[in-house]
Short mmCIF file of C-alpha atoms in Angstrom, two decimals:
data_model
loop_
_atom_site.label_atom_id
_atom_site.label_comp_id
_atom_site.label_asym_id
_atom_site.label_seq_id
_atom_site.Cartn_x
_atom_site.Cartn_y
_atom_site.Cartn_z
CA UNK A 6 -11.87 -28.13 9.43
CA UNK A 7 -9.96 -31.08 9.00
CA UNK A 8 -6.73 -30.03 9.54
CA UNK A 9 -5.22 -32.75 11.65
CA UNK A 10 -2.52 -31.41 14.81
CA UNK A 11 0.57 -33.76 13.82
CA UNK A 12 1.11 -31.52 10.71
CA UNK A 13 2.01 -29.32 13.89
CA UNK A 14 4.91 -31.49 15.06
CA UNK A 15 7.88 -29.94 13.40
CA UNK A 16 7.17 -26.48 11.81
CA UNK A 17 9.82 -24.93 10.22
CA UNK A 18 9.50 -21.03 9.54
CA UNK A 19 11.68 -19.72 7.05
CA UNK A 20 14.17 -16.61 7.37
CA UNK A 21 16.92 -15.70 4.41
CA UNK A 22 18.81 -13.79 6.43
CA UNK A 23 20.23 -17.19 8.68
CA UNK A 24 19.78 -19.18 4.86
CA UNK A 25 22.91 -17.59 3.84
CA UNK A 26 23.77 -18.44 0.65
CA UNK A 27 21.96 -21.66 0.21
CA UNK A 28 18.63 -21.62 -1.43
CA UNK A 29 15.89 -22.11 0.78
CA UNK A 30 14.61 -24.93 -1.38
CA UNK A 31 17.32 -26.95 -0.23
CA UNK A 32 17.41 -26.03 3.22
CA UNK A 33 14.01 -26.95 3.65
CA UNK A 34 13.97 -30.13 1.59
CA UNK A 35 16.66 -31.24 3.32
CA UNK A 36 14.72 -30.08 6.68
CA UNK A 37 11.86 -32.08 5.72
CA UNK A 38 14.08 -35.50 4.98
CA UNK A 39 15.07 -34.88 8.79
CA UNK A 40 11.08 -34.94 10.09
CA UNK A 41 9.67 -31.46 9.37
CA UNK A 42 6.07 -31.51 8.65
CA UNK A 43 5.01 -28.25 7.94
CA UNK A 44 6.97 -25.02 6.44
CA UNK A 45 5.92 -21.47 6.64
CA UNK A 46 7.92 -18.92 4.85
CA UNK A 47 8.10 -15.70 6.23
CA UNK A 48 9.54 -12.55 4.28
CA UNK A 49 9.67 -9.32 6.26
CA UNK A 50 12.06 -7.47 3.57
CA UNK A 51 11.29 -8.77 0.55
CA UNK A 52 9.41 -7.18 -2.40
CA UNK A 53 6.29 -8.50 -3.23
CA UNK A 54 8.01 -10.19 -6.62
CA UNK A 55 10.54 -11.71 -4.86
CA UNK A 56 8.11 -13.00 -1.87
CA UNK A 57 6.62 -14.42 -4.80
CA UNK A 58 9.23 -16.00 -6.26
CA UNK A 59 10.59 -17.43 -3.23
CA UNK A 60 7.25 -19.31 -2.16
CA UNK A 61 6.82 -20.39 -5.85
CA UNK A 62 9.93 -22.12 -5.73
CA UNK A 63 9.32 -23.19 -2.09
CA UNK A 64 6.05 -24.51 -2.99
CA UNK A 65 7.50 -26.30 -5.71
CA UNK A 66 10.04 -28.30 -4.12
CA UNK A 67 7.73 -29.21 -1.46
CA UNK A 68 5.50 -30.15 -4.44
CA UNK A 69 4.19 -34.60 -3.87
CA UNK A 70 6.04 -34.70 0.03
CA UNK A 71 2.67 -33.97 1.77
CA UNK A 72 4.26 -30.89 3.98
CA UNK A 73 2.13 -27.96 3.68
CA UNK A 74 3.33 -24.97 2.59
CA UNK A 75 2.25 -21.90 4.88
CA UNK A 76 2.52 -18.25 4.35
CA UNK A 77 3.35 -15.36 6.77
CA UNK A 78 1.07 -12.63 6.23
CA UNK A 79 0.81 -12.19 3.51
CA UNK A 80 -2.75 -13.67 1.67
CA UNK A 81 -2.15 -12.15 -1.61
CA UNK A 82 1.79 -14.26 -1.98
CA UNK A 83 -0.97 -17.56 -0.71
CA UNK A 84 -3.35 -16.81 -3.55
CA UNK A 85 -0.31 -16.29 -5.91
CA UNK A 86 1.32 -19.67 -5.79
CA UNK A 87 -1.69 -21.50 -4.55
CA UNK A 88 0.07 -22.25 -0.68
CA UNK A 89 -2.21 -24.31 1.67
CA UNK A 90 -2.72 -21.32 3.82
CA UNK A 91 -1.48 -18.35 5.69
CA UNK A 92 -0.19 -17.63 9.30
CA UNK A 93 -1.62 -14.52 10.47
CA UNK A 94 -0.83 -12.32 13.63
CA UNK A 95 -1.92 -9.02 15.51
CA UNK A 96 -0.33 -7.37 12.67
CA UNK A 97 -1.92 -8.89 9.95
CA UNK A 98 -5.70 -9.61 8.43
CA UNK A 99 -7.63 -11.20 10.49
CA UNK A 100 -8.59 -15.00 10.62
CA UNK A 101 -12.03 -13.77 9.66
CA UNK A 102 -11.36 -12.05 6.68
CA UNK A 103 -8.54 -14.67 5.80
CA UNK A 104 -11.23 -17.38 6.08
CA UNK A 105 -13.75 -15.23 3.74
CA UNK A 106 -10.67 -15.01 0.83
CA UNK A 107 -9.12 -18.35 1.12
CA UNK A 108 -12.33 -20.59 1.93
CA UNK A 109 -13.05 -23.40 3.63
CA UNK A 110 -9.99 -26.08 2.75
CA UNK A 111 -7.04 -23.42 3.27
CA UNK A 112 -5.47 -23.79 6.60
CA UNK A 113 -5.39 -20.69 9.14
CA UNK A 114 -3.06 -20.22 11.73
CA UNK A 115 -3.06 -17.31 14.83
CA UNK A 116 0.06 -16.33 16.66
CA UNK A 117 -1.36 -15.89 20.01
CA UNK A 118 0.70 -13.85 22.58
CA UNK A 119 -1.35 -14.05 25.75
CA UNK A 120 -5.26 -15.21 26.36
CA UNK A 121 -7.17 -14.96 23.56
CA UNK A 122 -10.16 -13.08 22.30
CA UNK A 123 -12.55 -14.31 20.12
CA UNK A 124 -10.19 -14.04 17.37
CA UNK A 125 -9.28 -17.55 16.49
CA UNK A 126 -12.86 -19.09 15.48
CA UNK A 127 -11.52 -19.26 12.24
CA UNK A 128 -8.26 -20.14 12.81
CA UNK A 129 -7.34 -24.17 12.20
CA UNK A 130 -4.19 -23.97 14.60
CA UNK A 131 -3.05 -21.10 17.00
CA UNK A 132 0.68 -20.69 17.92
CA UNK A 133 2.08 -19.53 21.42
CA UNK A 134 4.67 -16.81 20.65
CA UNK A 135 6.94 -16.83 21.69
CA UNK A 136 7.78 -19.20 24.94
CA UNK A 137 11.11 -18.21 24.99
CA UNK A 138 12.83 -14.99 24.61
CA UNK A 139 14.34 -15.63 21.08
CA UNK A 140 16.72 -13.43 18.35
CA UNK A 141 14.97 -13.92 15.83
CA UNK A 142 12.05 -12.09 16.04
CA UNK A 143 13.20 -8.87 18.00
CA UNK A 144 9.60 -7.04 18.21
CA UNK A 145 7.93 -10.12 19.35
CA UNK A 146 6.41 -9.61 22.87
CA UNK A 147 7.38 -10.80 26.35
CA UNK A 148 7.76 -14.57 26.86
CA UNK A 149 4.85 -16.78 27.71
CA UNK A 150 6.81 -19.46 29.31
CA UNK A 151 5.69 -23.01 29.36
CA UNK A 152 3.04 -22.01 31.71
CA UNK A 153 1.65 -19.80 28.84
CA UNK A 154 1.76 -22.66 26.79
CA UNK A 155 -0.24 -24.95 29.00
CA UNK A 156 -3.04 -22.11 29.71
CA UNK A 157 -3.38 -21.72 25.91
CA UNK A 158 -3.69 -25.34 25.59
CA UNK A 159 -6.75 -25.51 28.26
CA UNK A 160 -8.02 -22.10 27.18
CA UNK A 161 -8.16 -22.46 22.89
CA UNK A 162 -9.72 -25.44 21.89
CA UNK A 163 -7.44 -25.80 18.52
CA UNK A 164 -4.27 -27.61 18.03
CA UNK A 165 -1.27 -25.95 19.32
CA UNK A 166 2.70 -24.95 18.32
CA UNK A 167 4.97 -23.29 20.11
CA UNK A 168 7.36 -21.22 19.17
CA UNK A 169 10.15 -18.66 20.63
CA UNK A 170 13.58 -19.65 21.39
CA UNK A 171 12.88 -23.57 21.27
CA UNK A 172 15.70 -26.53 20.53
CA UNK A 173 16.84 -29.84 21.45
CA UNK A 174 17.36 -28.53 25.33
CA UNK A 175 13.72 -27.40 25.70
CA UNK A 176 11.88 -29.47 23.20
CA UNK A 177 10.64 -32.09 25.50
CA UNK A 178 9.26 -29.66 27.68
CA UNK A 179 7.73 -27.55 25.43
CA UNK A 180 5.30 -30.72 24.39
CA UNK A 181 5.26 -31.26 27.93
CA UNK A 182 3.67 -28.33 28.50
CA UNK A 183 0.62 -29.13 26.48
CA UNK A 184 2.01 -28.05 22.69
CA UNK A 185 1.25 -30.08 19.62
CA UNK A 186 4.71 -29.51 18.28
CA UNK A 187 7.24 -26.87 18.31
CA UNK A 188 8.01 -24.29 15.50
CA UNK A 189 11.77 -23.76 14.57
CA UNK A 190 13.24 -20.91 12.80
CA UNK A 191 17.18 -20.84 13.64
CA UNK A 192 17.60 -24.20 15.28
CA UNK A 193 17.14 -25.60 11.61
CA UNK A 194 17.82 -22.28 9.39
CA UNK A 195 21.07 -21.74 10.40
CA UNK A 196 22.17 -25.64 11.41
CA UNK A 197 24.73 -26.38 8.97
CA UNK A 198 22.89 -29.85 8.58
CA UNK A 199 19.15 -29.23 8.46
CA UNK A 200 18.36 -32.74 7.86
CA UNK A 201 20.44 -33.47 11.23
CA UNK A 202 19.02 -30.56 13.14
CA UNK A 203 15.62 -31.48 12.47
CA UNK A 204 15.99 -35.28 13.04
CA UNK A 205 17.61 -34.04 16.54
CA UNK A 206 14.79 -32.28 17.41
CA UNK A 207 12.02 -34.74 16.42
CA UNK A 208 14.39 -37.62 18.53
CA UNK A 209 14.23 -34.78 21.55
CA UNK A 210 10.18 -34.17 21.72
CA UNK A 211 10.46 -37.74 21.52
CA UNK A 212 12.18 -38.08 24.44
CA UNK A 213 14.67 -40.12 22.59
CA UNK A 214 18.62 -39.45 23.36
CA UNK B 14 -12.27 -4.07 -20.66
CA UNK B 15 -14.40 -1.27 -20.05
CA UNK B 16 -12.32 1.54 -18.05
CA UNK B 17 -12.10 4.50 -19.63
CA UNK B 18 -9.62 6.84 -19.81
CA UNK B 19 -11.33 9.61 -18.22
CA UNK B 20 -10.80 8.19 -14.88
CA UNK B 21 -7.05 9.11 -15.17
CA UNK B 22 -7.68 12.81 -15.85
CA UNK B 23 -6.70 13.26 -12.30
CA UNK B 24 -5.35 10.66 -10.25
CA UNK B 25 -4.81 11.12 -6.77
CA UNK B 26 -1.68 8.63 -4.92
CA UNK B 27 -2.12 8.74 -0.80
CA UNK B 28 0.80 9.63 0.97
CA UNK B 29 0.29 9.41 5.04
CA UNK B 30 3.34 11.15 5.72
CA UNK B 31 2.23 13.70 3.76
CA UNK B 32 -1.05 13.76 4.84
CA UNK B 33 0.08 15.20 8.87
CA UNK B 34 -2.39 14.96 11.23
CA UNK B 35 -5.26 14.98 8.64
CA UNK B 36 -7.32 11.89 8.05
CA UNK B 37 -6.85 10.55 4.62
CA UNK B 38 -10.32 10.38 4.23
CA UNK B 39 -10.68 14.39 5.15
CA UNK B 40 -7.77 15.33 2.44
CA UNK B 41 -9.63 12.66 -0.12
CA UNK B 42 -12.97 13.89 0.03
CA UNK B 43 -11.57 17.18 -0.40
CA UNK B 44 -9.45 16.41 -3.41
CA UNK B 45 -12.56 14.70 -5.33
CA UNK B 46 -14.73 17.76 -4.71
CA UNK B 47 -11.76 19.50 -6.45
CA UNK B 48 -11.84 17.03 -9.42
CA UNK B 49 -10.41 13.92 -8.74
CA UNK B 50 -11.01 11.30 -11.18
CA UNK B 51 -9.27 8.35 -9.31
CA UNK B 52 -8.09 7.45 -5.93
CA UNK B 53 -4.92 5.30 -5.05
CA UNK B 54 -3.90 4.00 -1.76
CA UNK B 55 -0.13 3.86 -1.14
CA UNK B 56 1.47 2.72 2.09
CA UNK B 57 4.99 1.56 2.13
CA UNK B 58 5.31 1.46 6.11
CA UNK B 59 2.38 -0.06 7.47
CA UNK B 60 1.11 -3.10 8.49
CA UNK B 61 -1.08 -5.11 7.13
CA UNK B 62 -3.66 -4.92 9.54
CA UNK B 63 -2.92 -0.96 9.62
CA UNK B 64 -3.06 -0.77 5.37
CA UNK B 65 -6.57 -2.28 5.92
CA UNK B 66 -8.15 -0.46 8.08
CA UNK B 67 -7.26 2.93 5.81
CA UNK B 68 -8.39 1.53 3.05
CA UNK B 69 -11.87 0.65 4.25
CA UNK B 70 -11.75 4.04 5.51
CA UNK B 71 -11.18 5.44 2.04
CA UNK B 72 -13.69 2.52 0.56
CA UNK B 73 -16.21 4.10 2.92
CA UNK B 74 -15.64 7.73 2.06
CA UNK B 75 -15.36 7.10 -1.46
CA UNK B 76 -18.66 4.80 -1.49
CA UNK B 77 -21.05 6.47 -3.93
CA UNK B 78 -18.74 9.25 -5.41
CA UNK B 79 -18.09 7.13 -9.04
CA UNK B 80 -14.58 7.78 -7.82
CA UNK B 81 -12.23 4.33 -8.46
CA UNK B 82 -10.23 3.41 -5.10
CA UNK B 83 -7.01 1.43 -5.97
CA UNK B 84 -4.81 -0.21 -3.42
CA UNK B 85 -0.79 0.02 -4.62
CA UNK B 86 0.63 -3.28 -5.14
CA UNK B 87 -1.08 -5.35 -2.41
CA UNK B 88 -3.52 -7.29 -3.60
CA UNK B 89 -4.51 -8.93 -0.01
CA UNK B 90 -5.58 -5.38 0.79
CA UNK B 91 -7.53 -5.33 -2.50
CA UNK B 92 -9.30 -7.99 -2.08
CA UNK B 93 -10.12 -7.81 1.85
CA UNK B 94 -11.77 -4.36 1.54
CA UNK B 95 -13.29 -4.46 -1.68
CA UNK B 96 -11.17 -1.61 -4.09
CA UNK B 97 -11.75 -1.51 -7.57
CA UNK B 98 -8.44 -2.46 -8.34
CA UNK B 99 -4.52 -2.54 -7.55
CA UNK B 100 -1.61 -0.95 -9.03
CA UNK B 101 1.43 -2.74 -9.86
CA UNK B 102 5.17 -2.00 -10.88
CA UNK B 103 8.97 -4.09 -11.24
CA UNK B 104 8.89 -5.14 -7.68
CA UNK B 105 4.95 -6.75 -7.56
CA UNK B 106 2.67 -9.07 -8.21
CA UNK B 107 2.81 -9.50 -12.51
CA UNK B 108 -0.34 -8.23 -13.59
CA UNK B 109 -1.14 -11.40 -15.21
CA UNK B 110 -1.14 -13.44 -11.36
CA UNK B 111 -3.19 -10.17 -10.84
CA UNK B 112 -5.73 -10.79 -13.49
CA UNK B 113 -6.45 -14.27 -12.64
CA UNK B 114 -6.82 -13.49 -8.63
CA UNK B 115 -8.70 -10.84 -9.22
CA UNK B 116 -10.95 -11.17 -12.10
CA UNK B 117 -12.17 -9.38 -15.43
CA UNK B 118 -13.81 -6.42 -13.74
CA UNK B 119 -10.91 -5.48 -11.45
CA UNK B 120 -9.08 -2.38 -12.84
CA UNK B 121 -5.14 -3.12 -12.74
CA UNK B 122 -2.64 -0.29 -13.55
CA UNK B 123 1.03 -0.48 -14.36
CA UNK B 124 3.99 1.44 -13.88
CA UNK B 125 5.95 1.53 -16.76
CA UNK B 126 9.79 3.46 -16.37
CA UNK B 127 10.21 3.14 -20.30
CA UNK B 128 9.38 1.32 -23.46
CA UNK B 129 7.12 -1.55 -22.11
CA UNK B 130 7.95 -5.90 -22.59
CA UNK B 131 4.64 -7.59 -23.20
CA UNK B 132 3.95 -7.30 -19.51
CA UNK B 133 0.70 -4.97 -20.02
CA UNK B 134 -1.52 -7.16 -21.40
CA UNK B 135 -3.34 -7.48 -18.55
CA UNK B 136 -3.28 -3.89 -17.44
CA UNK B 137 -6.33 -1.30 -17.67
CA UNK B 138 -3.66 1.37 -17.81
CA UNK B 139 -0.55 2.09 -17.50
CA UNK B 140 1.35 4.78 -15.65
CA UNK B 141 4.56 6.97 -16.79
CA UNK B 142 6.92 6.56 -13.86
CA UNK B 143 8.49 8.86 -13.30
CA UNK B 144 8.09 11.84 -15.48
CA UNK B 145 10.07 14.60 -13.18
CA UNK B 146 12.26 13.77 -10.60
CA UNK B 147 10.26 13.68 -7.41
CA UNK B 148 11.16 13.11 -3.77
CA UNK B 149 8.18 11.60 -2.91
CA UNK B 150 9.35 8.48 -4.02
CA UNK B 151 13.28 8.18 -3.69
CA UNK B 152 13.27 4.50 -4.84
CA UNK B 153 12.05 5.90 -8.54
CA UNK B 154 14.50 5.26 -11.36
CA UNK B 155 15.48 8.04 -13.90
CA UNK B 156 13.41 10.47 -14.97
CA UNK B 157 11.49 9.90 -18.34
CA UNK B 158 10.97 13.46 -19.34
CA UNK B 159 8.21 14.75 -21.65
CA UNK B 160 9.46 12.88 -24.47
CA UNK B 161 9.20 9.91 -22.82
CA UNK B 162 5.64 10.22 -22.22
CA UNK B 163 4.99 10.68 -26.09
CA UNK B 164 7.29 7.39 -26.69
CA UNK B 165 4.74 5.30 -24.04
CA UNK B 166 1.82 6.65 -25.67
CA UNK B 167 2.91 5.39 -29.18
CA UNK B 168 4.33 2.30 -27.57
CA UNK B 169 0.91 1.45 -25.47
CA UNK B 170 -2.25 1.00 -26.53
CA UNK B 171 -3.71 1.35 -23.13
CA UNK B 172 -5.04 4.64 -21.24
CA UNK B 173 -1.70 6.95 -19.91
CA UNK B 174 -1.08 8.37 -16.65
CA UNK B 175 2.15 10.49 -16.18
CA UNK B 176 3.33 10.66 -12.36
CA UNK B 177 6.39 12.19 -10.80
CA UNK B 178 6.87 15.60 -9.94
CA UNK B 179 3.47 17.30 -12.13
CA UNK B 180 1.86 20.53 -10.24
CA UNK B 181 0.41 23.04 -11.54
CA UNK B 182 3.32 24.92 -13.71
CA UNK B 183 3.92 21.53 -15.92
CA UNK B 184 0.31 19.57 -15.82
CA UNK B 185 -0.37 20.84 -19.34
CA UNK B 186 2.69 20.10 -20.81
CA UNK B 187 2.12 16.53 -19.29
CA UNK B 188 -1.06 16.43 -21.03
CA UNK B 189 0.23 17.67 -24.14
CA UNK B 190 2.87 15.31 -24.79
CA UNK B 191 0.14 12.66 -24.84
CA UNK B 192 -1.01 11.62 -21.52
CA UNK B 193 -4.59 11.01 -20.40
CA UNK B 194 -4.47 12.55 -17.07
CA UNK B 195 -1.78 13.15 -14.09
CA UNK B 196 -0.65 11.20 -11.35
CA UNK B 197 -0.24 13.74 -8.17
CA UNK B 198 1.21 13.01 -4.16
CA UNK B 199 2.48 16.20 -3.33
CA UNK B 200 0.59 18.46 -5.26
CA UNK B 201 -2.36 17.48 -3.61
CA UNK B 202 -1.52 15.37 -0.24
CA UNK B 203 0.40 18.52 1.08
CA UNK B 204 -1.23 21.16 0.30
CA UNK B 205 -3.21 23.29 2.54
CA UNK B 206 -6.25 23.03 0.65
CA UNK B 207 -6.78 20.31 -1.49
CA UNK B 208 -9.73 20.77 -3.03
CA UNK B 209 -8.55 24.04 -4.07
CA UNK B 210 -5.27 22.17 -5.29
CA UNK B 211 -7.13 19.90 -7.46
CA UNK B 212 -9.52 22.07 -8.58
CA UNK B 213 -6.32 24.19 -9.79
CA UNK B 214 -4.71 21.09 -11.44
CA UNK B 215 -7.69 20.48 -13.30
CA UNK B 216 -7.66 24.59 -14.75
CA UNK B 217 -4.15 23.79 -15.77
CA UNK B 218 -4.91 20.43 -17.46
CA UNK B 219 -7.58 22.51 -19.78
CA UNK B 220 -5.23 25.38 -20.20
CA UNK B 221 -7.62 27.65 -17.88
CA UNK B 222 -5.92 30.39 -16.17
#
């Protein structure tokens, strides 16, 4: 494994719904201009064409920058447009099976909502989800807080994001609390300036004004 | 290529809600002792994690019957529990993408809901969707009729399945218009006894009384 925690920094996760009209491409190009350093896309309503489609694209424009392209879920969309790995959760496969598909190089992340099991051996980085109550994800669990985050840092020996309701107020504490970097979805998705947004929050974990 | 058409004589689509509090499995095993040729997972609502864990239930019932298991559209599921193959239609993977992932020996079916592009090169077989109006599947377009069956199997040089509304009263007619075998949910998934079900679909497929 040799996936290295400041891909971790800035993670930007995907969602249509706050893209509005703009293509995603551009969104997250612009996202990545502003200090992003990883992207998941994550597609809860889409067909599988159109998941398709959207990462191809995705994948694509992120195509020579050096920000990984990640996909929720869904291994088969990975394998289709040839994405450096998948984000998995309770929901989904499991890192084990993920890890038997996609092989050594791809890069395996676990949402982790509490202590963890033995789940994550195969996982590369694990995610704290979420810290903060958040909109975005309505079925996600209770908050961990940012003493979650600092008991998953002590208790999973893998690099860490958080994610759940974070922006430029809480940013600072988030890494504080032991995280690698923090994972975004409306902070940048619906800013009308992703570039801006994401330069903001990079300036905030920082500790820069 | 080396499927053979056979394995569509009866073709058996899962259906949880459908299936009550019966284990797939259970309804399954019955259905191939009734004549089953061909087995295809179908689940619309679950999770990921959920969609595996039936299928390597069905994998594991099905293990050593000669009885195909395909998983419908999601190749992740495919591949993490072993089936023989996936099914595709309009709204998944092409199944060219599906070809490559997966490999010569994989069986891939398409739906087809009229005269076909050049997208079946790829396919094993491909399926006439929908022949009847059904309500298993509400998202189906417009019904193809009998006629359109005959026009596929002029159109397609590949092994034909009809699905969409076939029991017992129209299964030869079905057959007679030029189609290998039948799709079934309903006729099967719901019925009280479905190894008595297929084994009935099967009499009417050979014009037995």
């Amino acid at each position: 494994m040799t996936f290295r925690a400041a891909a971790l920094r800035l993670y930007l996760v995907t969602d249509r719904g706050l893209a509005g009209d703009r293509p995603l491409g551009e969104i997250v190009l612009a996202a990545v201009a502003g200090g992003v350093t990883m992207v998941q896309i994550r597609e809860k309503q889409a067909t599988t064409r159109r998941f398709i489609e959207q990462a191809r694209a995705l994948k694509a424009a992120l195509d020579g920058s050096g920000v990984p392209l990640i996909v929720n879920d869904r291994l088969d969309v990975a394998l289709a447009v040839g994405a450096d790995g998948v984000h998995l959760g309770d929901d989904d496969m499991s890192c084990a099976e993920a890890r038997r598909l996609l092989g050594p190089r791809a890069i395996i992340g676990l949402s982790l909502a509490g202590p963890p099991g033995d789940g994550f051996a195969e996982a590369d980085y694990v995610a704290a989800s979420p810290v903060f109550a958040t909109g975005t994800k309505p079925d996600a669990g209770p908050a961990l807080g940012l003493a979650g985050v600092t008991a998953l840092r002590r208790a999973v020996p893998r690099p860490l994001v958080a994610i759940g309701g974070i922006g430029r107020h809480n940013a600072a504490q988030v890494v504080a609390a032991g995280a690698d970097g923090i994972a975004v979805v409306s902070a940048v998705m619906a800013a009308d300036d992703p570039e801006a947004a994401a330069r903001q929050l990079r300036a905030a974990m920082d500790g820069r004004p």
